[in-house]
mmCIF file of C-alpha atoms in Angstrom:
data_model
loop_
_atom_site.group_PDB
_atom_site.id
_atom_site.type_symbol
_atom_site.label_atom_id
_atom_site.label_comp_id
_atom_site.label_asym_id
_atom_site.label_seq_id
_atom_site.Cartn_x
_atom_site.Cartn_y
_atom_site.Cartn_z
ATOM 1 C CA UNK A 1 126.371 111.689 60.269
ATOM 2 C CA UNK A 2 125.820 111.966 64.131
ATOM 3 C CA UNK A 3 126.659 115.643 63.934
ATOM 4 C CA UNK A 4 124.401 116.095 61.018
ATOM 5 C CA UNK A 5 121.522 114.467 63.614
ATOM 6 C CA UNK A 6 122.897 116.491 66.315
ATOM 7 C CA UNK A 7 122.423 119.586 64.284
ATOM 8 C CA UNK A 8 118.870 118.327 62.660
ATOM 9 C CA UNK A 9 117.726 118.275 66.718
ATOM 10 C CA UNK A 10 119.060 121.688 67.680
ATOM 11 C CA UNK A 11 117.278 123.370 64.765
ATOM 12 C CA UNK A 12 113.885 121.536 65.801
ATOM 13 C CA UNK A 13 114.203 122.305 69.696
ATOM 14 C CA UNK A 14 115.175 126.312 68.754
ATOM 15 C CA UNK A 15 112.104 126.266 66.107
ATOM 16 C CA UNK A 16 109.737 124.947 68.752
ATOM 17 C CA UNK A 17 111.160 127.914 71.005
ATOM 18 C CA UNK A 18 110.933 130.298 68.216
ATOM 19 C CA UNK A 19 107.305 129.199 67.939
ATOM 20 C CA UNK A 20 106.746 129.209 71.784
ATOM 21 C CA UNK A 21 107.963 132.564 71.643
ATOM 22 C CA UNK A 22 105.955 134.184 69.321
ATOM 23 C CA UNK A 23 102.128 132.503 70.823
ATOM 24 C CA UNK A 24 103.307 134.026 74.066
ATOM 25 C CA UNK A 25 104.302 137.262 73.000
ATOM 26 C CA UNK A 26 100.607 139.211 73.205
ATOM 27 C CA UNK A 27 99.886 137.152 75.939
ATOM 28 C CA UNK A 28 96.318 136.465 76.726
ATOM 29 C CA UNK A 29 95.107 137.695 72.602
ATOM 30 C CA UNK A 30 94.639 135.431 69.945
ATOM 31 C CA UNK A 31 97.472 133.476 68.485
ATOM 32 C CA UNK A 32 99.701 134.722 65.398
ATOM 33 C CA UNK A 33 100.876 131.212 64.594
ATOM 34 C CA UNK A 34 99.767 130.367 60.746
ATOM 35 C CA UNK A 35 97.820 127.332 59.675
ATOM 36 C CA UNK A 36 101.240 126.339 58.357
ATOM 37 C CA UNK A 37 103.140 126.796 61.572
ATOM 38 C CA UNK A 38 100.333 125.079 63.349
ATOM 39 C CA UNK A 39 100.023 122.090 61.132
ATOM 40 C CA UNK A 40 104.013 121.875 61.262
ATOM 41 C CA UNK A 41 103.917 121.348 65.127
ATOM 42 C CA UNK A 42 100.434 119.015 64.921
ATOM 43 C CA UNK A 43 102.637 116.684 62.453
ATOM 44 C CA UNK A 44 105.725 117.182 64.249
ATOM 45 C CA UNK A 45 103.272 115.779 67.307
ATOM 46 C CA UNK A 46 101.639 112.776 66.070
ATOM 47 C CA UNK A 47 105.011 110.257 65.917
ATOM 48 C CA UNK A 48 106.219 111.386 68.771
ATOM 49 C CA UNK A 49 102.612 111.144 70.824
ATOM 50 C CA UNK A 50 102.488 107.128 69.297
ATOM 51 C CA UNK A 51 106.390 106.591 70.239
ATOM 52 C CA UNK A 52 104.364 106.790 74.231
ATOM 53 C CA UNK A 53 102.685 103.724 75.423
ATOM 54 C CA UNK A 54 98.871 103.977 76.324
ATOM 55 C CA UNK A 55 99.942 103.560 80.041
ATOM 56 C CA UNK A 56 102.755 106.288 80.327
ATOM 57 C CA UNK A 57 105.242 105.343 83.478
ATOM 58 C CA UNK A 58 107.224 107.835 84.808
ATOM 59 C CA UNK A 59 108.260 108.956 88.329
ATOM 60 C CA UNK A 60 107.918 111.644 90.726
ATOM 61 C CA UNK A 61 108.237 114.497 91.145
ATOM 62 C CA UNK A 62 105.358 115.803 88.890
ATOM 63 C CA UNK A 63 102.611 118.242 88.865
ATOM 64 C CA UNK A 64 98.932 116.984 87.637
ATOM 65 C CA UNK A 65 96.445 119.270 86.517
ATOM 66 C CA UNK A 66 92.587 118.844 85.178
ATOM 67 C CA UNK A 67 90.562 119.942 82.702
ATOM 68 C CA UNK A 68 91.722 123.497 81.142
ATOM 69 C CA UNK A 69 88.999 123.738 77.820
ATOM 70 C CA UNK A 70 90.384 126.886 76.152
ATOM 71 C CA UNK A 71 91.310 129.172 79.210
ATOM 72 C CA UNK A 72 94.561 130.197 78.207
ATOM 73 C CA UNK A 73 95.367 132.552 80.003
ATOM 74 C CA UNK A 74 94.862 130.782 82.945
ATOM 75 C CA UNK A 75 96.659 127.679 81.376
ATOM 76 C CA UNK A 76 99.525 130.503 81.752
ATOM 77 C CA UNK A 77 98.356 131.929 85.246
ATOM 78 C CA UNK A 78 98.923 128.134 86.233
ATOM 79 C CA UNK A 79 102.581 127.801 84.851
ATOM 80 C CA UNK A 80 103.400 131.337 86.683
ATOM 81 C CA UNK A 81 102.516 130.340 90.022
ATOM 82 C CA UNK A 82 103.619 126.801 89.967
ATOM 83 C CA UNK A 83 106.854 126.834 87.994
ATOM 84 C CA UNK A 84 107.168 126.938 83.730
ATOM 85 C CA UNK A 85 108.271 123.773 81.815
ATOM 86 C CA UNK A 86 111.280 122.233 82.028
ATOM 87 C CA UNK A 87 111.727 123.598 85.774
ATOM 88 C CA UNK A 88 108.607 121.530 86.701
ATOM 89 C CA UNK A 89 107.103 117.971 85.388
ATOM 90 C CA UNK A 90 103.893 118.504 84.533
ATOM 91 C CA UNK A 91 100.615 115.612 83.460
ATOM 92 C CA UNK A 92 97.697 117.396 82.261
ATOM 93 C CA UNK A 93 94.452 114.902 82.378
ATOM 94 C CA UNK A 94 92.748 116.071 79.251
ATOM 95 C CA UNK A 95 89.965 118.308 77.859
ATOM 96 C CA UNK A 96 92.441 120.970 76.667
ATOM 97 C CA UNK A 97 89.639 121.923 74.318
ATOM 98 C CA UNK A 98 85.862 123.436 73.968
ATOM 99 C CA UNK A 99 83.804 125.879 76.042
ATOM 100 C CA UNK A 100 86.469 128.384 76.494
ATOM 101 C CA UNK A 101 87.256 131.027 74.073
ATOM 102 C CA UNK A 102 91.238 129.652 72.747
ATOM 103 C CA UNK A 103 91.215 126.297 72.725
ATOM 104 C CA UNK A 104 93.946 126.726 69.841
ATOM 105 C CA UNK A 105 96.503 128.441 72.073
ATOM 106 C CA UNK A 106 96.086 125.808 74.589
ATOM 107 C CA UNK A 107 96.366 123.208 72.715
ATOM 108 C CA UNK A 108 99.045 124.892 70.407
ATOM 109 C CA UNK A 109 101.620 125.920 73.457
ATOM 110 C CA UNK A 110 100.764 121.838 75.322
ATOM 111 C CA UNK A 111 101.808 120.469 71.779
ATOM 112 C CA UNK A 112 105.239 122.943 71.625
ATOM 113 C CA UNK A 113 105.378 121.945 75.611
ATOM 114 C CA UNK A 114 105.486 118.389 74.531
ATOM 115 C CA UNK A 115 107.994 118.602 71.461
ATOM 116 C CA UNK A 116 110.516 120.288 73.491
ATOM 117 C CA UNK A 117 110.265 118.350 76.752
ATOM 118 C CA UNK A 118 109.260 114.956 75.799
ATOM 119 C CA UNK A 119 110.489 113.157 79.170
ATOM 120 C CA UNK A 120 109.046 116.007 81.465
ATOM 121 C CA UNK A 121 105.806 116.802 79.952
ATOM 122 C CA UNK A 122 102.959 114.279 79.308
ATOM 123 C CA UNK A 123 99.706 114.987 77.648
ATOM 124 C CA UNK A 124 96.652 112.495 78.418
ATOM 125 C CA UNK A 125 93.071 112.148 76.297
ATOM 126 C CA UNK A 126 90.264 113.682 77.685
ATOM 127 C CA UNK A 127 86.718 113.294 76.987
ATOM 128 C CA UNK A 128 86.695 115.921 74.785
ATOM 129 C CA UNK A 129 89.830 115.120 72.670
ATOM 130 C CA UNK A 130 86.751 113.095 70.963
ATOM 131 C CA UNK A 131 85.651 114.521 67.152
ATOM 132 C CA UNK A 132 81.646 113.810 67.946
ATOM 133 C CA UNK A 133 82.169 116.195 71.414
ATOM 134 C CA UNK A 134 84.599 118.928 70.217
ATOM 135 C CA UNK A 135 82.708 119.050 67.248
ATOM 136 C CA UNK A 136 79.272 120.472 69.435
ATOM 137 C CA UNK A 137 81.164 122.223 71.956
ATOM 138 C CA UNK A 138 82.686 125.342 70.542
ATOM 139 C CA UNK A 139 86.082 123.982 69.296
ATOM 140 C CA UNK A 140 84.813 122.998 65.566
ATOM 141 C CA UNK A 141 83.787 126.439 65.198
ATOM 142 C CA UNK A 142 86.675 128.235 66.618
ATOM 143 C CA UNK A 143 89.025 126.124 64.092
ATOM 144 C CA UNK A 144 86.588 126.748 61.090
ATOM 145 C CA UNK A 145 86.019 130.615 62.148
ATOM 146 C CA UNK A 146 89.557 131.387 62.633
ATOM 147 C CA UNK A 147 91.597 128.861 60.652
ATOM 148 C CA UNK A 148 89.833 125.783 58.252
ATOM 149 C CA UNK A 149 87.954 122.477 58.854
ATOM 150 C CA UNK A 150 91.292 121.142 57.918
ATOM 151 C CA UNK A 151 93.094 122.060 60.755
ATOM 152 C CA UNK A 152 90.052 120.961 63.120
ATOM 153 C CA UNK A 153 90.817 117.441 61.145
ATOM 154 C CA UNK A 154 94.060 117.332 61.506
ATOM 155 C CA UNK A 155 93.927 117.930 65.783
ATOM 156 C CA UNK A 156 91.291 115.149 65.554
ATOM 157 C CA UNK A 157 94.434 112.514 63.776
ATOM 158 C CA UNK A 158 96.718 114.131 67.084
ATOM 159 C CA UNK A 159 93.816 113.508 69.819
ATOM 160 C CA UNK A 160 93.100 109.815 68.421
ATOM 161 C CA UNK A 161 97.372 109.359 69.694
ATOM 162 C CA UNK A 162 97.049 110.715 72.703
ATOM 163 C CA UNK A 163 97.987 108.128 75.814
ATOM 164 C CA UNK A 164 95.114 106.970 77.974
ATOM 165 C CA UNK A 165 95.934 106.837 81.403
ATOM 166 C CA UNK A 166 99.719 107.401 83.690
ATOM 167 C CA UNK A 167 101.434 105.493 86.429
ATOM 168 C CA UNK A 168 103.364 107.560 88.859
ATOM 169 C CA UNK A 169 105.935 105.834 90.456
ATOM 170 C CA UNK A 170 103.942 102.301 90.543
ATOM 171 C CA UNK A 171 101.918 103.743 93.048
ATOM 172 C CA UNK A 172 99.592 106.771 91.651
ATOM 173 C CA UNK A 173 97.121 105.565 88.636
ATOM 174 C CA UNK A 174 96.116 108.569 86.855
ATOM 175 C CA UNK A 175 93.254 109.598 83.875
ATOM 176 C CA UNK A 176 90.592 112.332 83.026
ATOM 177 C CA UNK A 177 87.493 110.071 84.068
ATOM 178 C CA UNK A 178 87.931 107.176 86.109
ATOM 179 C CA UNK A 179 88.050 103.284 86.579
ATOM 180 C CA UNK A 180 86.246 100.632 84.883
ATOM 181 C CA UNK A 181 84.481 97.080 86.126
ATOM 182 C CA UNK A 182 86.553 95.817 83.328
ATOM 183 C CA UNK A 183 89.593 96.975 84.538
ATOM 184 C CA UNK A 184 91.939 93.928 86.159
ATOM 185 C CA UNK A 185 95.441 94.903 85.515
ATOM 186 C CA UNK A 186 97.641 97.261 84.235
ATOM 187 C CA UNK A 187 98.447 95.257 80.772
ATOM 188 C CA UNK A 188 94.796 96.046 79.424
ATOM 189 C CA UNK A 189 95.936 99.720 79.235
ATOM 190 C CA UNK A 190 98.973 98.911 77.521
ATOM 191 C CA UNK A 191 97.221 96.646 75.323
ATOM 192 C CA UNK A 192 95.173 99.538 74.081
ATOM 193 C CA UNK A 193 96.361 100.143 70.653
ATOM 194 C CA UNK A 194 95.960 103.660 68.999
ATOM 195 C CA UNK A 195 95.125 105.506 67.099
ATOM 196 C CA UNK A 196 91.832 104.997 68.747
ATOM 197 C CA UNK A 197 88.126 105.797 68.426
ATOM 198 C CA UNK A 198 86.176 105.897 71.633
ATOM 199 C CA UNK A 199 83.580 102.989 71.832
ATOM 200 C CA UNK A 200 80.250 104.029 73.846
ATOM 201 C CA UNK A 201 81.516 101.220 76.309
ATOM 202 C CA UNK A 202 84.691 99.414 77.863
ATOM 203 C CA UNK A 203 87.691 100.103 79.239
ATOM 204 C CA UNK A 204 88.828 103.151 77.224
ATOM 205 C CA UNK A 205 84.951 104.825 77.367
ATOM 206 C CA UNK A 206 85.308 104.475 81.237
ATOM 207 C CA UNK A 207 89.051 105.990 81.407
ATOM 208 C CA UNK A 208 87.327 109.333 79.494
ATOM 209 C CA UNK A 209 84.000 109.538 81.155
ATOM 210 C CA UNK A 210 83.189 107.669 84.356
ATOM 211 C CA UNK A 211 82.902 109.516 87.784
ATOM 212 C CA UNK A 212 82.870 108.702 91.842
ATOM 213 C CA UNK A 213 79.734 108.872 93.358
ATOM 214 C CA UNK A 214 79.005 108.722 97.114
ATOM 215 C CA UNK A 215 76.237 107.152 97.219
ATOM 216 C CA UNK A 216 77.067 104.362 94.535
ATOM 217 C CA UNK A 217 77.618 100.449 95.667
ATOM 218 C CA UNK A 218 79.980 99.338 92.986
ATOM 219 C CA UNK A 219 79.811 100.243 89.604
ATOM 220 C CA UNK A 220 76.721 101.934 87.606
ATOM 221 C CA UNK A 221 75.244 102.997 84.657
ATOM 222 C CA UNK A 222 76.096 106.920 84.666
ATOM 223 C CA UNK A 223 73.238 109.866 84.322
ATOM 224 C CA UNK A 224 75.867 111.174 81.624
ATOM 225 C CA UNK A 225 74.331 108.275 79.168
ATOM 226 C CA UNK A 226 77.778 106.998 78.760
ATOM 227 C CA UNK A 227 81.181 105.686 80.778
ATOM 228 C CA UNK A 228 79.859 104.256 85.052
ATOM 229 C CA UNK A 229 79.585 105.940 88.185
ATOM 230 C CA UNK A 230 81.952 104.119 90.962
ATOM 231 C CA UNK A 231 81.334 103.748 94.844
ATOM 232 C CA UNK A 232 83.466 104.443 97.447
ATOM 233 C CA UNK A 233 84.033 100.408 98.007
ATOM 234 C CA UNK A 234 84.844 99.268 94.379
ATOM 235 C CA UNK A 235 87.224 102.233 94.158
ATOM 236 C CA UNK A 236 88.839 101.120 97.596
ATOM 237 C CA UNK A 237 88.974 97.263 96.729
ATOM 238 C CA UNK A 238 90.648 98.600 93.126
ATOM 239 C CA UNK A 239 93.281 100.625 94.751
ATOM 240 C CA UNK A 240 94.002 97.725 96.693
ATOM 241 C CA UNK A 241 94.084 94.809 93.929
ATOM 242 C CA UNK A 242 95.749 97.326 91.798
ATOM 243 C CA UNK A 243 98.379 97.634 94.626
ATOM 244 C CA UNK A 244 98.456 101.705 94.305
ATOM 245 C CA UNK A 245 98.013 104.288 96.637
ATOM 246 C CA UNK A 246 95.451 106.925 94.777
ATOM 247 C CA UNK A 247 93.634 107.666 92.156
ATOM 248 C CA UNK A 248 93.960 110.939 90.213
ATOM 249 C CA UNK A 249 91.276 112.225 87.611
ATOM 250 C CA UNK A 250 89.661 114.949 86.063
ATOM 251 C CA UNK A 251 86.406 115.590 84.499
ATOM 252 C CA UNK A 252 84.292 117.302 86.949
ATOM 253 C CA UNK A 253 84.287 121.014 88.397
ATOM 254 C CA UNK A 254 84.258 121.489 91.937
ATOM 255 C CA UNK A 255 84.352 124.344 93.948
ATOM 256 C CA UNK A 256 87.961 124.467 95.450
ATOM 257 C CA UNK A 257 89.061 122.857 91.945
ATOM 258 C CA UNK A 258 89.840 119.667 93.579
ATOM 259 C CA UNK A 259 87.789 117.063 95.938
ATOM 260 C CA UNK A 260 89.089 113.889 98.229
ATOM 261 C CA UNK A 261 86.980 110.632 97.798
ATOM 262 C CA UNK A 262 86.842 106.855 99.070
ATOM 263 C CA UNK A 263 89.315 107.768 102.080
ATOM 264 C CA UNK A 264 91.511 109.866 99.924
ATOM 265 C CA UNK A 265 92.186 107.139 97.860
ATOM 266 C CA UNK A 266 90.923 109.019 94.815
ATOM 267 C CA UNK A 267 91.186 112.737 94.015
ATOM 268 C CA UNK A 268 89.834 114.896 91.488
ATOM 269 C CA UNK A 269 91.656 117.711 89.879
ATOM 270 C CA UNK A 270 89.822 120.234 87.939
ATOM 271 C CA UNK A 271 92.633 123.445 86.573
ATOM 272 C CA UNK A 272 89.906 126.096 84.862
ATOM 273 C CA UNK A 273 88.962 128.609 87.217
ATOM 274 C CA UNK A 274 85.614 130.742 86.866
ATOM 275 C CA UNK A 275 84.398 127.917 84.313
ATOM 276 C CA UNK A 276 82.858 128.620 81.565
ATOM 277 C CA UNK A 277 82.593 132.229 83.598
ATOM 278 C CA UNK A 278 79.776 130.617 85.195
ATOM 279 C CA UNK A 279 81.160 128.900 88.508
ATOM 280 C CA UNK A 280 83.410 130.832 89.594
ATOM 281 C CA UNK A 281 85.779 127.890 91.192
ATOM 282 C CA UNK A 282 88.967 127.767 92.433
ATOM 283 C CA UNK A 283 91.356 125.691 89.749
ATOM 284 C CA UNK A 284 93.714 123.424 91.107
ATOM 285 C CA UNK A 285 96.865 121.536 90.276
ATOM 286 C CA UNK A 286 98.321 118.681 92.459
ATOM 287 C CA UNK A 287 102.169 118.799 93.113
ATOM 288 C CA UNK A 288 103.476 115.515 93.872
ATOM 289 C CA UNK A 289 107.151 115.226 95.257
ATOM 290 C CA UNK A 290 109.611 112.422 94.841
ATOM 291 C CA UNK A 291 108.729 110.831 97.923
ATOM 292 C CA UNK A 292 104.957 111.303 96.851
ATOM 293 C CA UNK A 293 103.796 113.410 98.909
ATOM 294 C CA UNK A 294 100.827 115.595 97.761
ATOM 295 C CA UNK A 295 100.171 118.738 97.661
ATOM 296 C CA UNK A 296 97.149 120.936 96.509
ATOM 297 C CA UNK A 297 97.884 124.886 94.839
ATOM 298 C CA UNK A 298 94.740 126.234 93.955
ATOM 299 C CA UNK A 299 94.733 129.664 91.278
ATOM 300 C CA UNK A 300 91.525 131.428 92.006
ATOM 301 C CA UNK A 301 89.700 133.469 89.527
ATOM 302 C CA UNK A 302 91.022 136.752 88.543
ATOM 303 C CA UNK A 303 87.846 138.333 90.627
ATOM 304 C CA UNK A 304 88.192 136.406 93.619
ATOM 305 C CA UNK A 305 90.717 136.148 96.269
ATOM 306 C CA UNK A 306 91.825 133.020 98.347
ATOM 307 C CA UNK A 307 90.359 133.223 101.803
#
């Protein structure tokens, strides 16, 4: 029996490889993977996804990286610089989806990622894991054009499983928007069962959607029309009750793909360069070592160099 398991786990691992192989092989052009193939991986995905808590706790050393919304080949530009799965731990915040032109492969190769590294490769919710958003924002109609509505469903049943927020090594709280007023303790993210929708308020709407702001005092309604804005002295005093060191999120583009907030207490990580080839940022990835020290590697768009 246990070499009949043994066996059943090899086979998976070397068909996720096979897989792996075979989305990489035209690198940068549209994916060859089936419907079939991709619907095998998305249900291969969805126990192993809930098997995670809604707070995922792991340990350093890891590398955390933002927003990536369908820039594949950048998603691979990323892994050449800073080191391909399983040689590096890697936390990606969310958004993997919409705006950029292959959502699908980037999504498709973070979902193989996942099945063959479970322990070294952790995949939070964005904003955009969310049917009502990637339903308006290009990746409804990239599914439908190239594929079916049915395979657009069947990512929505995978994003609804996708863990909430991360805790690196007790001391580094991690999610793709930011905190929430409601927010107390650690146990309210664990409490969070899922598959989840996304209520327009609370705890899990703030985790996918708020945002630091400067010149906030405390927490406020944001211009977005949903999720807060938080100051520089709630985020501080949070840290503090928390009893971590720094915040890590997502969620907003910035020009060097990353910027330092509320005393470096909070940082936030944005990985698509040349967004939606408008901005023409920097991406960035923080690399955090065992003894947590940080790090910030930027990629810079393919027409720009690093000064």
């Amino acid at each position: 029996m246990l070499k009949k398991i043994i066996r059943s786990v090899q086979e998976k691992q070397a068909r996720w490889k096979e897989l792996q192989e075979q989305l990489l092989r035209n690198r940068g052009s549209t994916t060859p993977l089936t419907e079939q193939e991709l619907m095998e991986i998305l249900n291969a995905a969805i126990p192993l996804l809930l098997s995670e808590q809604s707070l995922i706790e792991f340990n350093a050393p890891v590398v955390i990286c933002g927003d990536i919304h369908g820039q594949f080949e950048d998603l691979l530009r990323l892994y050449d610089s800073v080191g391909w799965p399983p040689e590096k731990r890697y936390l990606f915040l969310g958004d993997y989806v919409d705006r950029g032109p292959q959502s699908v492969e980037v999504m498709s190769l973070q979902i193989l990622l996942k099945l063959q590294y479970p322990n070294d490769y952790f995949l939070l919710r964005g904003n955009h894991e969310h049917a009502v958003i990637n339903r308006s924002y290009g990746f409804y109609n990239e599914c439908t054009s190239r594929y079916s509505v049915n395979l657009w469903k069947r990512f929505q049943n995978l994003f609804v499983c996708l863990p909430l927020s991360a805790l690196v090594s007790k001391k580094i709280l991690c999610m793709h928007g930011g905190i929430s007023s409601e927010l107390k303790n650690f146990d309210q993210i664990r409490g969070i069962q899922r598959p989840t929708s996304v209520s327009p308020s609370g705890i899990l709407c703030d985790l996918l959607w708020s945002d630091p702001e400067e010149n906030a005092d405390g927490f406020k309604k944001s211009p977005r029309g949903i999720g807060c804005v938080f100051g520089e002295n709630v985020t501080i005093e949070f840290c503090d009750n928390m009893g971590i060191d720094l915040i890590v999120r997502a969620h907003q583009v910035f020009d060097q793909g990353y910027q330092f907030f509320a005393e470096r207490r909070c940082v936030t990580v944005f990985s698509a360069p040349n967004y939606c080839n408008i901005f023409n940022n920097a991406a960035a990835a923080l690399i955090i070592d065992k003894n947590l020290n940080c790090k910030i590697v930027q990629i810079m768009p393919r027409n720009k160099k690093k000064k």
